[in-house]
């Protein structure tokens, strides 16, 4: 036993006197670790430099990608358009005064390119009217003209039945004076009943009437083709029920309601963007009208997409996809 123990001590002393290999010196063991720790050496400097360059390139690529994503998002938002106002058209601009404005060439082409149900030429759209059809105090242009003509007849100077005593020069002077007075009265009454001097309530009433005349199907059915029937229809044309005749102007169709909401939205948007920026009640009303119009547009897109009613309404009111797609936020 003593001999074996002395032999082990000699072997241990010999091993301790021998130099250790280079790999073992570079990988000393750490306490509380089951794996060797690689010390830094000269070849690690090149690797660290390469990593810094790669990190900088990656950071620049990430910044470029974020910038590109921001640009694409802005392009998509611009392509959708303004969800509140859309594109400005002469018909929409006329809501501010209630007076019709001359339409541009693009809007006129919309009404003339539509195909009528008969071989005759399609009548012009009321949106392209250049004269006032609706006046203040709920008057119409024909009613005003008839009343003025009747007053003109009543106020004409009497002609003497005794032509021997009649003075032709005096009668001519009276007739000329009567025509001058009638022209002055006509101008005064026209200014009084014009919507240019009306209040906001009268302008809103006139705008609603103009929208009903423009988009009401009692007028548009004369020059706009209905949407083609679906191929998956379960009923044949023989058994399909015929449409009942309308009892009066169309005030309940989707395009009429969308036009009325667009006129109200324009009024509230002008008021909210002005001095009443902190009007919380007005902001809430504007948001409700926008969401109500959005629902109607989604419904009409599902029912009338591709039809002449749909395209005519969008081009006349200047509505874009942002009005019914995505989320509408009033800031």
Short mmCIF file of C-alpha atoms in Angstrom, two decimals, residues 3-324:
data_model
loop_
_atom_site.label_atom_id
_atom_site.label_comp_id
_atom_site.label_asym_id
_atom_site.label_seq_id
_atom_site.Cartn_x
_atom_site.Cartn_y
_atom_site.Cartn_z
CA UNK A 3 4.48 1.63 -2.36
CA UNK A 4 1.33 2.34 -4.41
CA UNK A 5 0.70 5.66 -2.63
CA UNK A 6 4.25 6.82 -3.24
CA UNK A 7 3.89 5.89 -6.94
CA UNK A 8 0.74 8.04 -7.28
CA UNK A 9 2.50 11.00 -5.68
CA UNK A 10 5.38 10.68 -8.11
CA UNK A 11 2.99 10.60 -11.11
CA UNK A 12 1.11 13.63 -9.82
CA UNK A 13 4.31 15.61 -9.29
CA UNK A 14 5.48 14.73 -12.81
CA UNK A 15 2.17 15.84 -14.35
CA UNK A 16 2.27 19.12 -12.48
CA UNK A 17 5.79 19.83 -13.72
CA UNK A 18 4.79 19.27 -17.39
CA UNK A 19 3.68 22.39 -19.41
CA UNK A 20 -0.03 22.51 -20.27
CA UNK A 21 -1.18 22.58 -23.92
CA UNK A 22 -2.12 25.93 -25.51
CA UNK A 23 -5.79 24.98 -26.00
CA UNK A 24 -6.19 24.17 -22.35
CA UNK A 25 -4.65 27.51 -21.38
CA UNK A 26 -7.06 29.41 -23.60
CA UNK A 27 -10.10 27.57 -22.26
CA UNK A 28 -9.88 27.59 -18.48
CA UNK A 29 -12.88 26.37 -16.62
CA UNK A 30 -15.08 28.80 -14.77
CA UNK A 31 -16.74 28.17 -11.47
CA UNK A 32 -20.46 27.41 -11.57
CA UNK A 33 -20.30 26.56 -15.30
CA UNK A 34 -20.48 23.29 -17.18
CA UNK A 35 -18.92 24.64 -20.41
CA UNK A 36 -15.54 26.19 -21.14
CA UNK A 37 -15.29 29.96 -21.61
CA UNK A 38 -13.67 31.13 -24.84
CA UNK A 39 -11.26 33.96 -24.15
CA UNK A 40 -10.96 36.86 -26.57
CA UNK A 41 -8.03 36.64 -28.93
CA UNK A 42 -6.66 38.59 -31.84
CA UNK A 43 -8.96 36.98 -34.46
CA UNK A 44 -12.10 38.28 -32.59
CA UNK A 45 -11.41 41.92 -33.44
CA UNK A 46 -12.19 41.41 -37.13
CA UNK A 47 -15.42 39.65 -36.25
CA UNK A 48 -16.60 42.48 -34.01
CA UNK A 49 -15.90 45.05 -36.74
CA UNK A 50 -17.88 43.01 -39.27
CA UNK A 51 -20.78 42.72 -36.82
CA UNK A 52 -20.89 46.49 -36.33
CA UNK A 53 -21.09 47.06 -40.09
CA UNK A 54 -23.82 44.41 -40.45
CA UNK A 55 -25.74 45.95 -37.56
CA UNK A 56 -25.56 49.41 -39.16
CA UNK A 57 -26.78 48.04 -42.52
CA UNK A 58 -29.64 46.24 -40.83
CA UNK A 59 -30.62 49.39 -38.97
CA UNK A 60 -30.63 51.41 -42.20
CA UNK A 61 -32.71 48.77 -44.00
CA UNK A 62 -35.21 48.79 -41.17
CA UNK A 63 -35.45 52.59 -41.28
CA UNK A 64 -35.92 52.52 -45.08
CA UNK A 65 -38.64 49.89 -44.77
CA UNK A 66 -40.50 51.92 -42.16
CA UNK A 67 -40.28 55.04 -44.34
CA UNK A 68 -41.59 53.09 -47.34
CA UNK A 69 -44.46 51.69 -45.30
CA UNK A 70 -45.36 55.20 -44.18
CA UNK A 71 -45.33 56.43 -47.80
CA UNK A 72 -47.49 53.54 -49.00
CA UNK A 73 -49.96 54.10 -46.17
CA UNK A 74 -50.22 57.79 -47.09
CA UNK A 75 -50.68 56.91 -50.77
CA UNK A 76 -53.49 54.48 -49.93
CA UNK A 77 -55.15 57.07 -47.71
CA UNK A 78 -54.87 59.71 -50.45
CA UNK A 79 -56.24 57.27 -53.04
CA UNK A 80 -59.29 56.60 -50.88
CA UNK A 81 -60.00 60.33 -50.64
CA UNK A 82 -61.59 62.46 -47.97
CA UNK A 83 -64.22 60.45 -46.03
CA UNK A 84 -66.09 63.61 -44.99
CA UNK A 85 -66.16 65.86 -48.07
CA UNK A 86 -64.95 63.66 -50.91
CA UNK A 87 -64.27 65.41 -54.22
CA UNK A 88 -65.83 68.83 -54.73
CA UNK A 89 -68.35 69.02 -57.59
CA UNK A 90 -70.50 71.94 -58.82
CA UNK A 91 -73.63 70.25 -57.48
CA UNK A 92 -72.13 69.89 -54.00
CA UNK A 93 -70.81 73.46 -54.05
CA UNK A 94 -74.31 74.72 -54.80
CA UNK A 95 -75.44 73.44 -51.38
CA UNK A 96 -73.79 76.48 -49.80
CA UNK A 97 -76.08 78.98 -51.56
CA UNK A 98 -78.93 76.83 -52.82
CA UNK A 99 -78.36 78.29 -56.30
CA UNK A 100 -77.49 76.01 -59.23
CA UNK A 101 -74.04 76.34 -60.73
CA UNK A 102 -72.99 75.53 -64.30
CA UNK A 103 -71.62 72.03 -64.43
CA UNK A 104 -68.21 71.17 -65.78
CA UNK A 105 -67.66 69.09 -68.91
CA UNK A 106 -67.00 65.91 -66.94
CA UNK A 107 -70.31 66.15 -65.08
CA UNK A 108 -72.22 66.89 -68.27
CA UNK A 109 -70.74 63.85 -69.92
CA UNK A 110 -72.12 61.70 -67.11
CA UNK A 111 -75.72 62.69 -67.82
CA UNK A 112 -75.40 62.44 -71.61
CA UNK A 113 -73.53 59.14 -71.73
CA UNK A 114 -76.31 57.40 -69.81
CA UNK A 115 -78.57 55.38 -72.03
CA UNK A 116 -82.28 56.06 -71.98
CA UNK A 117 -84.84 53.28 -71.83
CA UNK A 118 -86.27 54.38 -75.19
CA UNK A 119 -84.56 55.33 -78.43
CA UNK A 120 -85.03 59.02 -77.71
CA UNK A 121 -82.25 61.12 -76.27
CA UNK A 122 -82.00 61.09 -72.49
CA UNK A 123 -83.24 64.24 -70.74
CA UNK A 124 -80.60 66.32 -68.95
CA UNK A 125 -80.07 65.67 -65.29
CA UNK A 126 -81.52 68.25 -62.86
CA UNK A 127 -78.06 68.43 -61.31
CA UNK A 128 -76.88 70.32 -64.41
CA UNK A 129 -79.59 72.99 -64.24
CA UNK A 130 -78.43 76.58 -64.66
CA UNK A 131 -81.63 78.36 -63.52
CA UNK A 132 -83.36 78.48 -60.18
CA UNK A 133 -86.13 75.90 -60.03
CA UNK A 134 -86.82 76.44 -56.32
CA UNK A 135 -87.21 79.85 -54.70
CA UNK A 136 -87.52 81.23 -51.21
CA UNK A 137 -90.79 80.88 -49.25
CA UNK A 138 -91.47 77.50 -50.94
CA UNK A 139 -92.18 79.14 -54.29
CA UNK A 140 -91.57 77.72 -57.73
CA UNK A 141 -90.41 79.63 -60.78
CA UNK A 142 -93.60 79.02 -62.84
CA UNK A 143 -95.78 80.17 -59.93
CA UNK A 144 -93.81 83.41 -59.64
CA UNK A 145 -94.00 84.12 -63.37
CA UNK A 146 -97.76 83.46 -63.49
CA UNK A 147 -98.34 85.79 -60.53
CA UNK A 148 -96.24 88.56 -62.05
CA UNK A 149 -97.99 88.26 -65.41
CA UNK A 150 -101.37 88.40 -63.70
CA UNK A 151 -100.36 91.52 -61.74
CA UNK A 152 -99.10 93.07 -64.95
CA UNK A 153 -102.48 92.58 -66.61
CA UNK A 154 -104.31 94.01 -63.61
CA UNK A 155 -102.12 97.12 -63.46
CA UNK A 156 -102.27 97.99 -67.14
CA UNK A 157 -103.53 101.53 -67.82
CA UNK A 158 -107.08 101.73 -69.07
CA UNK A 159 -107.63 102.56 -72.70
CA UNK A 160 -110.27 105.16 -73.42
CA UNK A 161 -113.26 103.83 -75.34
CA UNK A 162 -113.87 107.23 -76.91
CA UNK A 163 -111.11 107.29 -79.46
CA UNK A 164 -111.99 110.79 -80.60
CA UNK A 165 -110.95 112.29 -77.26
CA UNK A 166 -108.07 109.87 -76.65
CA UNK A 167 -104.53 111.19 -76.72
CA UNK A 168 -102.18 108.66 -78.40
CA UNK A 169 -99.06 110.31 -77.02
CA UNK A 170 -100.38 110.16 -73.45
CA UNK A 171 -101.39 106.50 -73.86
CA UNK A 172 -97.92 105.64 -75.20
CA UNK A 173 -96.32 107.50 -72.28
CA UNK A 174 -98.52 105.63 -69.77
CA UNK A 175 -97.76 102.29 -71.40
CA UNK A 176 -94.03 102.97 -71.28
CA UNK A 177 -94.24 104.05 -67.66
CA UNK A 178 -96.21 100.89 -66.85
CA UNK A 179 -93.57 98.70 -68.46
CA UNK A 180 -90.84 100.44 -66.45
CA UNK A 181 -92.74 99.97 -63.20
CA UNK A 182 -93.42 96.33 -64.02
CA UNK A 183 -89.71 95.68 -64.72
CA UNK A 184 -88.76 97.33 -61.43
CA UNK A 185 -91.35 95.27 -59.55
CA UNK A 186 -90.18 92.09 -61.26
CA UNK A 187 -86.57 92.77 -60.22
CA UNK A 188 -87.57 93.58 -56.64
CA UNK A 189 -89.72 90.45 -56.23
CA UNK A 190 -87.03 88.29 -57.83
CA UNK A 191 -84.48 89.49 -55.29
CA UNK A 192 -86.88 88.94 -52.40
CA UNK A 193 -87.68 85.35 -53.35
CA UNK A 194 -84.13 84.44 -54.41
CA UNK A 195 -82.31 81.86 -52.30
CA UNK A 196 -79.30 84.15 -52.21
CA UNK A 197 -81.16 86.18 -49.58
CA UNK A 198 -82.68 83.18 -47.79
CA UNK A 199 -81.74 81.81 -44.38
CA UNK A 200 -80.16 78.44 -43.68
CA UNK A 201 -83.47 76.67 -43.16
CA UNK A 202 -84.84 77.76 -46.53
CA UNK A 203 -81.61 76.78 -48.27
CA UNK A 204 -81.74 73.33 -46.65
CA UNK A 205 -85.34 72.89 -47.79
CA UNK A 206 -84.43 73.89 -51.34
CA UNK A 207 -81.42 71.56 -51.34
CA UNK A 208 -83.60 68.64 -50.26
CA UNK A 209 -86.03 69.36 -53.11
CA UNK A 210 -83.17 69.57 -55.62
CA UNK A 211 -81.73 66.28 -54.38
CA UNK A 212 -85.11 64.58 -54.69
CA UNK A 213 -85.44 65.87 -58.25
CA UNK A 214 -81.89 64.80 -59.11
CA UNK A 215 -81.72 61.31 -57.60
CA UNK A 216 -85.38 60.38 -57.21
CA UNK A 217 -86.20 57.30 -59.24
CA UNK A 218 -89.38 58.88 -60.50
CA UNK A 219 -87.00 60.96 -62.68
CA UNK A 220 -83.88 58.80 -63.01
CA UNK A 221 -85.82 55.77 -64.27
CA UNK A 222 -86.48 57.76 -67.46
CA UNK A 223 -82.81 57.95 -68.49
CA UNK A 224 -80.87 55.52 -66.27
CA UNK A 225 -80.94 51.81 -66.89
CA UNK A 226 -81.67 49.59 -63.88
CA UNK A 227 -79.16 47.02 -62.75
CA UNK A 228 -79.16 43.78 -64.75
CA UNK A 229 -81.00 40.92 -63.01
CA UNK A 230 -78.90 38.36 -61.17
CA UNK A 231 -78.11 35.08 -62.93
CA UNK A 232 -78.92 33.17 -59.76
CA UNK A 233 -82.45 34.47 -59.58
CA UNK A 234 -84.88 31.76 -58.52
CA UNK A 235 -87.87 33.42 -60.21
CA UNK A 236 -88.37 33.73 -63.93
CA UNK A 237 -89.37 36.93 -65.65
CA UNK A 238 -92.90 35.58 -66.23
CA UNK A 239 -93.63 34.96 -62.57
CA UNK A 240 -91.80 38.03 -61.25
CA UNK A 241 -94.04 40.71 -59.85
CA UNK A 242 -94.19 43.96 -61.72
CA UNK A 243 -93.08 47.12 -59.95
CA UNK A 244 -95.96 49.13 -58.59
CA UNK A 245 -96.36 52.68 -59.95
CA UNK A 246 -95.16 55.45 -57.68
CA UNK A 247 -97.71 57.61 -55.96
CA UNK A 248 -95.45 60.66 -55.84
CA UNK A 249 -91.83 61.82 -55.79
CA UNK A 250 -89.27 59.29 -54.64
CA UNK A 251 -87.94 60.44 -51.26
CA UNK A 252 -86.95 57.11 -49.67
CA UNK A 253 -84.46 55.51 -52.06
CA UNK A 254 -80.86 55.07 -50.92
CA UNK A 255 -79.38 57.61 -53.33
CA UNK A 256 -81.83 60.30 -52.22
CA UNK A 257 -81.09 59.70 -48.54
CA UNK A 258 -77.34 59.70 -49.25
CA UNK A 259 -77.65 63.04 -51.07
CA UNK A 260 -79.61 64.60 -48.19
CA UNK A 261 -77.05 63.34 -45.66
CA UNK A 262 -74.23 64.73 -47.82
CA UNK A 263 -75.83 68.20 -47.76
CA UNK A 264 -76.21 68.06 -43.96
CA UNK A 265 -72.66 66.77 -43.52
CA UNK A 266 -71.29 69.68 -45.56
CA UNK A 267 -73.08 72.20 -43.34
CA UNK A 268 -71.82 70.58 -40.12
CA UNK A 269 -68.29 70.16 -41.48
CA UNK A 270 -68.08 73.85 -42.42
CA UNK A 271 -69.33 74.81 -38.99
CA UNK A 272 -67.00 72.42 -37.14
CA UNK A 273 -63.88 73.41 -39.07
CA UNK A 274 -64.46 77.10 -38.42
CA UNK A 275 -64.70 78.91 -35.11
CA UNK A 276 -66.71 76.08 -33.48
CA UNK A 277 -63.79 73.68 -33.24
CA UNK A 278 -64.61 72.79 -29.62
CA UNK A 279 -68.29 72.10 -30.28
CA UNK A 280 -68.56 68.55 -28.92
CA UNK A 281 -72.27 68.24 -29.72
CA UNK A 282 -71.69 69.27 -33.32
CA UNK A 283 -68.81 66.81 -33.60
CA UNK A 284 -71.03 64.01 -32.33
CA UNK A 285 -73.80 64.92 -34.80
CA UNK A 286 -71.29 64.97 -37.64
CA UNK A 287 -69.99 61.54 -36.66
CA UNK A 288 -73.51 60.10 -36.50
CA UNK A 289 -74.38 61.45 -39.97
CA UNK A 290 -71.14 60.08 -41.42
CA UNK A 291 -71.78 56.60 -40.05
CA UNK A 292 -75.39 56.67 -41.22
CA UNK A 293 -74.27 57.60 -44.73
CA UNK A 294 -71.59 54.90 -44.58
CA UNK A 295 -74.22 52.24 -43.86
CA UNK A 296 -76.39 53.40 -46.74
CA UNK A 297 -73.41 53.44 -49.11
CA UNK A 298 -72.43 49.90 -48.12
CA UNK A 299 -75.99 48.75 -48.70
CA UNK A 300 -76.23 50.48 -52.07
CA UNK A 301 -72.83 49.16 -53.13
CA UNK A 302 -74.03 45.65 -52.39
CA UNK A 303 -77.28 46.16 -54.30
CA UNK A 304 -76.43 48.61 -57.10
CA UNK A 305 -72.67 48.35 -57.65
CA UNK A 306 -71.82 48.75 -61.34
CA UNK A 307 -75.22 50.17 -62.25
CA UNK A 308 -75.79 53.62 -63.71
CA UNK A 309 -77.56 54.72 -60.54
CA UNK A 310 -74.43 53.97 -58.52
CA UNK A 311 -71.97 55.69 -60.87
CA UNK A 312 -74.25 58.70 -61.42
CA UNK A 313 -74.62 59.24 -57.66
CA UNK A 314 -70.88 58.94 -56.94
CA UNK A 315 -69.87 61.32 -59.73
CA UNK A 316 -72.56 63.88 -58.96
CA UNK A 317 -71.87 63.97 -55.20
CA UNK A 318 -68.10 63.42 -55.56
CA UNK A 319 -68.02 60.55 -53.04
CA UNK A 320 -64.93 58.36 -52.80
CA UNK A 321 -64.27 54.90 -51.37
CA UNK A 322 -63.22 56.40 -48.06
CA UNK A 323 -66.87 57.33 -47.45
CA UNK A 324 -67.88 53.68 -47.01
#
